[in-house]
Amino acid sequence: MINPHRTILRDAQYDTLLREEGFAVIPFLDKDEVDDLVQIFREAHPQKVEGFYASAHLSDISLRKKLSENIKAILNSAFEKWFLQCKLLGGSFVVKAAGFDETLQPHQDWNIVDEKKFRSFNIWIPLIDLHSDNGTILVMPHSHRWLATYRHASIPCAFKEIHGLLLQHMKPLYLKAGEALVYDHALLHASLPNKSQEPRIACACGVIPAEAEMMLFVNHNGKIAAYECNTAYFMEENIFDSPPRSLKKICETEYDFPSVSIKDFYRLSGLPMPEHIHEKMQEQLTYDKGNEKRPFWKIYTPRNILKEIQHRLFHD
């Protein structure tokens, strides 16, 4: 379990939600600010975007940086009002194109601080009202406290085996344009397909405590390599390069690359395990225990291999 850290949001009620649930939805931008952001996006993208798009990944570095600064300029007033002694990092438009019929799978955002000492966050703001058919965002409350993980494109997702199960239990957030979802980077989140005829336009900015140093954690030959990092790296480099070419390595750490099972999910979430799943797991446990003390050549005879195949066909 991860211990809570210092106050992030000035409002005590919302800060408690952020700390305990892993997220808070707050009133953030007014209509004029939303309209300004939409106008900035449309002027920079005269043609339709396709699929899932993030301006932070543009190959045009100058445009990537310009859009980031424009977003931050509009968010800054609300940021100062809501956040206590924090730094606003790079901004990005995040868009699901009209008719993009794909679910963004449950995931956590990358570690960008030492999470043993600090937390880091995202401010995610839809620029249109969200509903069930236009790419609404999903969250798994409390999941930021489930596991202390390292997260990067080079590191396998600890929850990859239970994406479907997570989607069944995640909470949809039907935010209005200009509301902000502030969430811990370790919170599991996802988004639904955009089946509407309009792009789902949102913008996002990272946040860290003012006293925290940025870091990056990368899988290097089965160990976690820690690097000093900065906002310029995310604005000017190919962040998917592994190892990062421009960053200074601090150290390497052993890591067991956890993989969360169905049983782990119910233990971590505190949700009751459905009876049919419990029975199946007990059945498998009984089967495994019955075989564990028998010699290898007695378990894996041709006849027993056939029986095991039949067992899995009719019980899985």
CSV table of C-alpha atoms in Angstrom, one decimal:
chain,number,residue,atom,x,y,z
A,1,MET,CA,0.0,0.0,0.0
A,2,ILE,CA,1.2,3.5,-0.8
A,3,ASN,CA,1.1,6.0,2.0
A,4,PRO,CA,-0.6,9.4,1.3
A,5,HIS,CA,1.6,12.4,0.9
A,6,ARG,CA,1.2,16.1,1.3
A,7,THR,CA,-1.8,18.2,0.3
A,8,ILE,CA,-2.0,18.8,-3.5
A,9,LEU,CA,-5.4,20.5,-3.9
A,10,ARG,CA,-6.2,23.6,-1.9
A,11,ASP,CA,-9.8,22.4,-1.3
A,12,ALA,CA,-9.7,19.8,1.6
A,13,GLN,CA,-12.7,17.8,0.4
A,14,TYR,CA,-11.3,17.4,-3.1
A,15,ASP,CA,-7.8,16.7,-1.9
A,16,THR,CA,-9.1,13.9,0.3
A,17,LEU,CA,-10.9,12.4,-2.7
A,18,LEU,CA,-7.7,12.6,-4.7
A,19,ARG,CA,-5.6,11.0,-2.0
A,20,GLU,CA,-8.1,8.2,-1.1
A,21,GLU,CA,-9.9,7.5,-4.4
A,22,GLY,CA,-7.0,8.3,-6.6
A,23,PHE,CA,-9.0,11.0,-8.5
A,24,ALA,CA,-11.2,14.0,-8.1
A,25,VAL,CA,-13.5,15.8,-10.6
A,26,ILE,CA,-13.4,19.5,-10.2
A,27,PRO,CA,-14.9,22.6,-11.9
A,28,PHE,CA,-11.9,24.0,-13.8
A,29,LEU,CA,-12.4,26.0,-17.0
A,30,ASP,CA,-15.1,28.4,-18.0
A,31,LYS,CA,-16.9,28.3,-21.4
A,32,ASP,CA,-14.6,31.0,-22.9
A,33,GLU,CA,-11.5,29.1,-21.9
A,34,VAL,CA,-12.9,25.9,-23.4
A,35,ASP,CA,-13.8,27.7,-26.6
A,36,ASP,CA,-10.3,29.2,-26.8
A,37,LEU,CA,-8.7,25.7,-26.5
A,38,VAL,CA,-11.0,24.3,-29.1
A,39,GLN,CA,-10.1,27.1,-31.5
A,40,ILE,CA,-6.4,26.6,-30.9
A,41,PHE,CA,-6.8,22.9,-31.6
A,42,ARG,CA,-8.8,23.5,-34.8
A,43,GLU,CA,-6.4,26.1,-36.2
A,44,ALA,CA,-3.5,23.7,-35.7
A,45,HIS,CA,-5.4,20.8,-37.2
A,46,PRO,CA,-7.2,22.0,-40.3
A,47,GLN,CA,-7.6,18.4,-41.4
A,48,LYS,CA,-9.4,15.7,-39.4
A,49,VAL,CA,-7.2,13.7,-37.0
A,50,GLU,CA,-7.4,9.9,-37.3
A,51,GLY,CA,-7.7,7.2,-34.6
A,52,PHE,CA,-6.3,8.1,-31.2
A,53,TYR,CA,-4.2,11.3,-31.3
A,54,ALA,CA,-2.0,13.1,-28.8
A,55,SER,CA,-0.2,16.4,-29.8
A,56,ALA,CA,2.6,15.5,-27.3
A,57,HIS,CA,3.6,12.8,-29.8
A,58,LEU,CA,3.8,15.0,-32.8
A,59,SER,CA,6.9,14.7,-34.9
A,60,ASP,CA,6.8,18.4,-35.5
A,61,ILE,CA,8.7,19.5,-32.3
A,62,SER,CA,8.0,23.2,-32.7
A,63,LEU,CA,4.2,22.6,-33.0
A,64,ARG,CA,4.3,20.1,-30.1
A,65,LYS,CA,6.0,22.8,-27.9
A,66,LYS,CA,3.7,25.7,-29.2
A,67,LEU,CA,0.5,23.7,-28.4
A,68,SER,CA,1.9,22.8,-25.0
A,69,GLU,CA,2.5,26.4,-24.1
A,70,ASN,CA,-0.9,27.5,-25.4
A,71,ILE,CA,-2.6,24.9,-23.3
A,72,LYS,CA,-0.6,25.8,-20.2
A,73,ALA,CA,-1.3,29.6,-20.7
A,74,ILE,CA,-5.1,28.9,-20.6
A,75,LEU,CA,-4.9,26.4,-17.7
A,76,ASN,CA,-2.6,28.5,-15.6
A,77,SER,CA,-5.2,30.6,-13.8
A,78,ALA,CA,-7.3,27.6,-12.7
A,79,PHE,CA,-4.1,25.7,-11.8
A,80,GLU,CA,-3.0,28.4,-9.4
A,81,LYS,CA,-6.5,28.6,-7.9
A,82,TRP,CA,-6.7,24.8,-7.3
A,83,PHE,CA,-3.2,23.5,-6.7
A,84,LEU,CA,-0.9,24.1,-3.8
A,85,GLN,CA,2.9,24.5,-4.4
A,86,CYS,CA,2.9,22.4,-7.6
A,87,LYS,CA,4.5,22.6,-11.0
A,88,LEU,CA,2.5,22.4,-14.2
A,89,LEU,CA,4.3,20.3,-16.8
A,90,GLY,CA,3.8,20.0,-20.6
A,91,GLY,CA,0.3,20.2,-22.1
A,92,SER,CA,-1.2,18.0,-24.9
A,93,PHE,CA,-4.4,17.7,-26.8
A,94,VAL,CA,-5.8,14.2,-26.5
A,95,VAL,CA,-8.3,13.2,-29.2
A,96,LYS,CA,-10.4,10.2,-30.1
A,97,ALA,CA,-11.5,10.7,-33.7
A,98,ALA,CA,-15.1,10.5,-34.8
A,99,GLY,CA,-16.1,6.9,-35.3
A,100,PHE,CA,-12.9,5.5,-33.7
A,101,ASP,CA,-14.4,2.3,-32.4
A,102,GLU,CA,-11.6,1.1,-30.1
A,103,THR,CA,-11.4,1.0,-26.3
A,104,LEU,CA,-8.2,2.4,-24.8
A,105,GLN,CA,-7.3,-0.5,-22.5
A,106,PRO,CA,-6.9,0.0,-18.8
A,107,HIS,CA,-3.4,1.4,-18.0
A,108,GLN,CA,-1.4,3.5,-15.6
A,109,ASP,CA,0.6,6.5,-16.7
A,110,TRP,CA,4.4,6.4,-16.4
A,111,ASN,CA,6.2,7.2,-13.2
A,112,ILE,CA,7.8,10.7,-13.5
A,113,VAL,CA,8.8,11.1,-9.9
A,114,ASP,CA,10.2,8.8,-7.2
A,115,GLU,CA,6.9,7.4,-5.9
A,116,LYS,CA,8.4,6.4,-2.6
A,117,LYS,CA,8.7,10.1,-1.8
A,118,PHE,CA,6.2,11.9,-4.0
A,119,ARG,CA,3.1,11.5,-6.1
A,120,SER,CA,2.5,12.8,-9.6
A,121,PHE,CA,-0.8,13.6,-11.3
A,122,ASN,CA,-2.6,14.4,-14.5
A,123,ILE,CA,-5.2,17.1,-15.2
A,124,TRP,CA,-7.5,15.7,-18.0
A,125,ILE,CA,-10.1,18.1,-19.3
A,126,PRO,CA,-12.7,17.2,-22.0
A,127,LEU,CA,-13.6,20.1,-24.3
A,128,ILE,CA,-17.0,18.6,-25.1
A,129,ASP,CA,-19.6,17.0,-22.8
A,130,LEU,CA,-18.9,13.3,-22.4
A,131,HIS,CA,-21.5,10.5,-22.8
A,132,SER,CA,-21.5,6.7,-23.2
A,133,ASP,CA,-20.9,6.9,-27.0
A,134,ASN,CA,-18.2,9.5,-27.4
A,135,GLY,CA,-15.1,8.1,-25.7
A,136,THR,CA,-15.9,8.8,-22.0
A,137,ILE,CA,-13.1,8.0,-19.5
A,138,LEU,CA,-13.2,5.1,-17.0
A,139,VAL,CA,-11.4,4.9,-13.7
A,140,MET,CA,-10.8,2.2,-11.1
A,141,PRO,CA,-11.2,3.9,-7.7
A,142,HIS,CA,-8.4,3.2,-5.2
A,143,SER,CA,-6.2,1.3,-7.7
A,144,HIS,CA,-3.4,3.9,-7.3
A,145,ARG,CA,-2.7,2.1,-3.9
A,146,TRP,CA,-2.8,-1.5,-5.2
A,147,LEU,CA,0.8,-2.0,-6.2
A,148,ALA,CA,4.0,-0.1,-6.2
A,149,THR,CA,5.0,-0.4,-9.8
A,150,TYR,CA,7.4,0.9,-12.4
A,151,ARG,CA,5.7,2.0,-15.6
A,152,HIS,CA,7.1,2.8,-19.0
A,153,ALA,CA,6.5,1.6,-22.6
A,154,SER,CA,9.5,-0.8,-22.1
A,155,ILE,CA,7.9,-2.3,-19.0
A,156,PRO,CA,5.1,-4.9,-19.3
A,157,CYS,CA,1.8,-3.7,-17.8
A,158,ALA,CA,1.3,-5.5,-14.4
A,159,PHE,CA,-2.5,-5.7,-15.2
A,160,LYS,CA,-2.3,-7.0,-18.8
A,161,GLU,CA,-3.9,-10.4,-17.8
A,162,ILE,CA,-7.0,-8.8,-16.4
A,163,HIS,CA,-7.9,-5.9,-18.8
A,164,GLY,CA,-11.3,-7.4,-19.5
A,165,LEU,CA,-12.1,-7.9,-15.8
A,166,LEU,CA,-11.0,-4.3,-15.0
A,167,LEU,CA,-13.3,-2.9,-17.8
A,168,GLN,CA,-16.3,-4.7,-16.2
A,169,HIS,CA,-15.7,-2.9,-12.9
A,170,MET,CA,-14.4,0.5,-13.9
A,171,LYS,CA,-16.4,3.7,-13.2
A,172,PRO,CA,-17.4,5.9,-16.1
A,173,LEU,CA,-17.0,9.6,-15.6
A,174,TYR,CA,-19.5,11.7,-17.7
A,175,LEU,CA,-17.6,15.0,-17.4
A,176,LYS,CA,-18.9,18.2,-18.7
A,177,ALA,CA,-16.7,20.4,-21.0
A,178,GLY,CA,-14.3,22.3,-18.8
A,179,GLU,CA,-14.5,20.0,-15.8
A,180,ALA,CA,-11.1,18.5,-14.9
A,181,LEU,CA,-10.4,14.9,-13.9
A,182,VAL,CA,-7.3,15.2,-11.6
A,183,TYR,CA,-5.9,11.7,-11.1
A,184,ASP,CA,-2.8,10.0,-9.6
A,185,HIS,CA,-0.5,8.7,-12.4
A,186,ALA,CA,-0.8,5.2,-10.8
A,187,LEU,CA,-4.6,5.1,-11.1
A,188,LEU,CA,-5.9,2.6,-13.6
A,189,HIS,CA,-7.9,4.3,-16.2
A,190,ALA,CA,-9.3,3.7,-19.7
A,191,SER,CA,-11.7,5.1,-22.3
A,192,LEU,CA,-14.6,3.8,-24.4
A,193,PRO,CA,-14.9,4.0,-28.2
A,194,ASN,CA,-16.0,7.2,-29.8
A,195,LYS,CA,-19.1,6.1,-31.8
A,196,SER,CA,-20.3,9.6,-32.4
A,197,GLN,CA,-19.9,11.8,-35.4
A,198,GLU,CA,-17.7,14.4,-33.6
A,199,PRO,CA,-14.1,14.0,-32.4
A,200,ARG,CA,-13.8,13.8,-28.6
A,201,ILE,CA,-11.3,16.6,-27.9
A,202,ALA,CA,-9.6,16.8,-24.5
A,203,CYS,CA,-6.4,18.3,-23.2
A,204,ALA,CA,-4.1,17.2,-20.4
A,205,CYS,CA,-1.2,18.5,-18.3
A,206,GLY,CA,1.0,16.7,-15.9
A,207,VAL,CA,1.5,18.0,-12.3
A,208,ILE,CA,4.2,17.3,-9.7
A,209,PRO,CA,4.9,18.8,-6.3
A,210,ALA,CA,7.2,21.9,-6.5
A,211,GLU,CA,9.8,20.1,-4.5
A,212,ALA,CA,9.9,16.9,-6.5
A,213,GLU,CA,12.5,16.2,-9.2
A,214,MET,CA,11.4,14.5,-12.4
A,215,MET,CA,12.6,11.0,-13.1
A,216,LEU,CA,12.1,8.3,-15.7
A,217,PHE,CA,12.2,4.5,-15.1
A,218,VAL,CA,13.1,2.1,-18.0
A,219,ASN,CA,13.4,-1.6,-18.4
A,220,HIS,CA,17.1,-2.3,-19.1
A,221,ASN,CA,18.0,-5.9,-19.5
A,222,GLY,CA,15.5,-7.1,-16.9
A,223,LYS,CA,16.4,-4.4,-14.4
A,224,ILE,CA,14.8,-0.9,-13.8
A,225,ALA,CA,17.2,1.9,-14.8
A,226,ALA,CA,16.4,5.3,-13.2
A,227,TYR,CA,17.2,8.5,-15.1
A,228,GLU,CA,17.1,12.2,-14.2
A,229,CYS,CA,14.4,13.8,-16.4
A,230,ASN,CA,12.9,17.2,-17.2
A,231,THR,CA,10.0,18.7,-19.2
A,232,ALA,CA,12.2,19.4,-22.2
A,233,TYR,CA,12.7,15.7,-22.7
A,234,PHE,CA,8.9,15.2,-23.2
A,235,MET,CA,8.6,18.2,-25.4
A,236,GLU,CA,11.7,17.7,-27.6
A,237,GLU,CA,12.6,14.0,-27.7
A,238,ASN,CA,11.2,10.7,-28.9
A,239,ILE,CA,10.0,9.5,-25.5
A,240,PHE,CA,9.6,5.9,-26.7
A,241,ASP,CA,13.4,5.6,-27.2
A,242,SER,CA,14.7,3.0,-24.8
A,243,PRO,CA,17.1,3.7,-23.3
A,244,PRO,CA,16.6,7.5,-23.5
A,245,ARG,CA,19.6,8.9,-25.3
A,246,SER,CA,19.7,12.4,-23.7
A,247,LEU,CA,19.1,11.5,-20.0
A,248,LYS,CA,21.6,10.8,-17.2
A,249,LYS,CA,21.3,7.3,-15.6
A,250,ILE,CA,21.2,7.4,-11.8
A,251,CYS,CA,21.1,3.7,-10.9
A,252,GLU,CA,19.7,0.3,-11.7
A,253,THR,CA,17.3,-1.7,-9.5
A,254,GLU,CA,16.1,-5.3,-9.4
A,255,TYR,CA,12.4,-5.7,-10.2
A,256,ASP,CA,10.2,-8.7,-10.3
A,257,PHE,CA,7.8,-7.4,-13.1
A,258,PRO,CA,4.6,-8.4,-11.3
A,259,SER,CA,1.6,-9.8,-13.2
A,260,VAL,CA,-1.8,-9.4,-11.5
A,261,SER,CA,-4.1,-12.5,-11.6
A,262,ILE,CA,-7.8,-12.8,-11.3
A,263,LYS,CA,-7.4,-13.8,-7.7
A,264,ASP,CA,-5.1,-10.8,-7.1
A,265,PHE,CA,-7.7,-8.5,-8.6
A,266,TYR,CA,-10.4,-9.5,-6.1
A,267,ARG,CA,-8.0,-9.4,-3.2
A,268,LEU,CA,-6.7,-5.9,-4.2
A,269,SER,CA,-10.1,-4.4,-5.1
A,270,GLY,CA,-11.9,-5.9,-2.1
A,271,LEU,CA,-14.8,-6.9,-4.4
A,272,PRO,CA,-16.5,-10.2,-3.7
A,273,MET,CA,-15.4,-13.0,-6.1
A,274,PRO,CA,-18.3,-14.4,-8.1
A,275,GLU,CA,-19.2,-18.0,-7.0
A,276,HIS,CA,-18.5,-19.5,-10.4
A,277,ILE,CA,-15.0,-18.0,-10.5
A,278,HIS,CA,-14.3,-19.2,-6.9
A,279,GLU,CA,-15.5,-22.7,-7.8
A,280,LYS,CA,-13.3,-22.9,-10.9
A,281,MET,CA,-10.3,-21.8,-8.9
A,282,GLN,CA,-10.9,-24.3,-6.1
A,283,GLU,CA,-11.3,-27.0,-8.7
A,284,GLN,CA,-8.0,-26.1,-10.3
A,285,LEU,CA,-6.3,-25.9,-6.8
A,286,THR,CA,-7.6,-29.4,-6.0
A,287,TYR,CA,-6.4,-30.7,-9.3
A,288,ASP,CA,-2.9,-29.2,-8.8
A,289,LYS,CA,-2.6,-30.4,-5.3
A,290,GLY,CA,-3.5,-34.0,-6.3
A,291,ASN,CA,-0.6,-34.0,-8.8
A,292,GLU,CA,2.1,-32.1,-7.0
A,293,LYS,CA,3.6,-35.0,-5.0
A,294,ARG,CA,3.6,-37.5,-7.8
A,295,PRO,CA,6.7,-38.2,-9.8
A,296,PHE,CA,7.0,-36.4,-13.2
A,297,TRP,CA,6.8,-39.6,-15.2
A,298,LYS,CA,3.6,-40.6,-13.4
A,299,ILE,CA,1.8,-37.3,-14.0
A,300,TYR,CA,2.8,-36.8,-17.6
A,301,THR,CA,2.1,-40.2,-19.1
A,302,PRO,CA,0.3,-40.1,-22.5
A,303,ARG,CA,-2.9,-41.1,-20.9
A,304,ASN,CA,-2.7,-38.3,-18.2
A,305,ILE,CA,-1.8,-35.7,-20.8
A,306,LEU,CA,-5.0,-36.6,-22.7
A,307,LYS,CA,-7.0,-36.5,-19.5
A,308,GLU,CA,-5.6,-33.0,-18.7
A,309,ILE,CA,-6.5,-31.8,-22.2
A,310,GLN,CA,-10.0,-33.1,-21.7
A,311,HIS,CA,-10.2,-31.5,-18.3
A,312,ARG,CA,-9.2,-28.1,-19.6
A,313,LEU,CA,-11.6,-28.3,-22.6
A,314,PHE,CA,-14.6,-29.0,-20.4
A,315,HIS,CA,-13.8,-26.9,-17.4
A,316,ASP,CA,-12.1,-23.7,-18.7
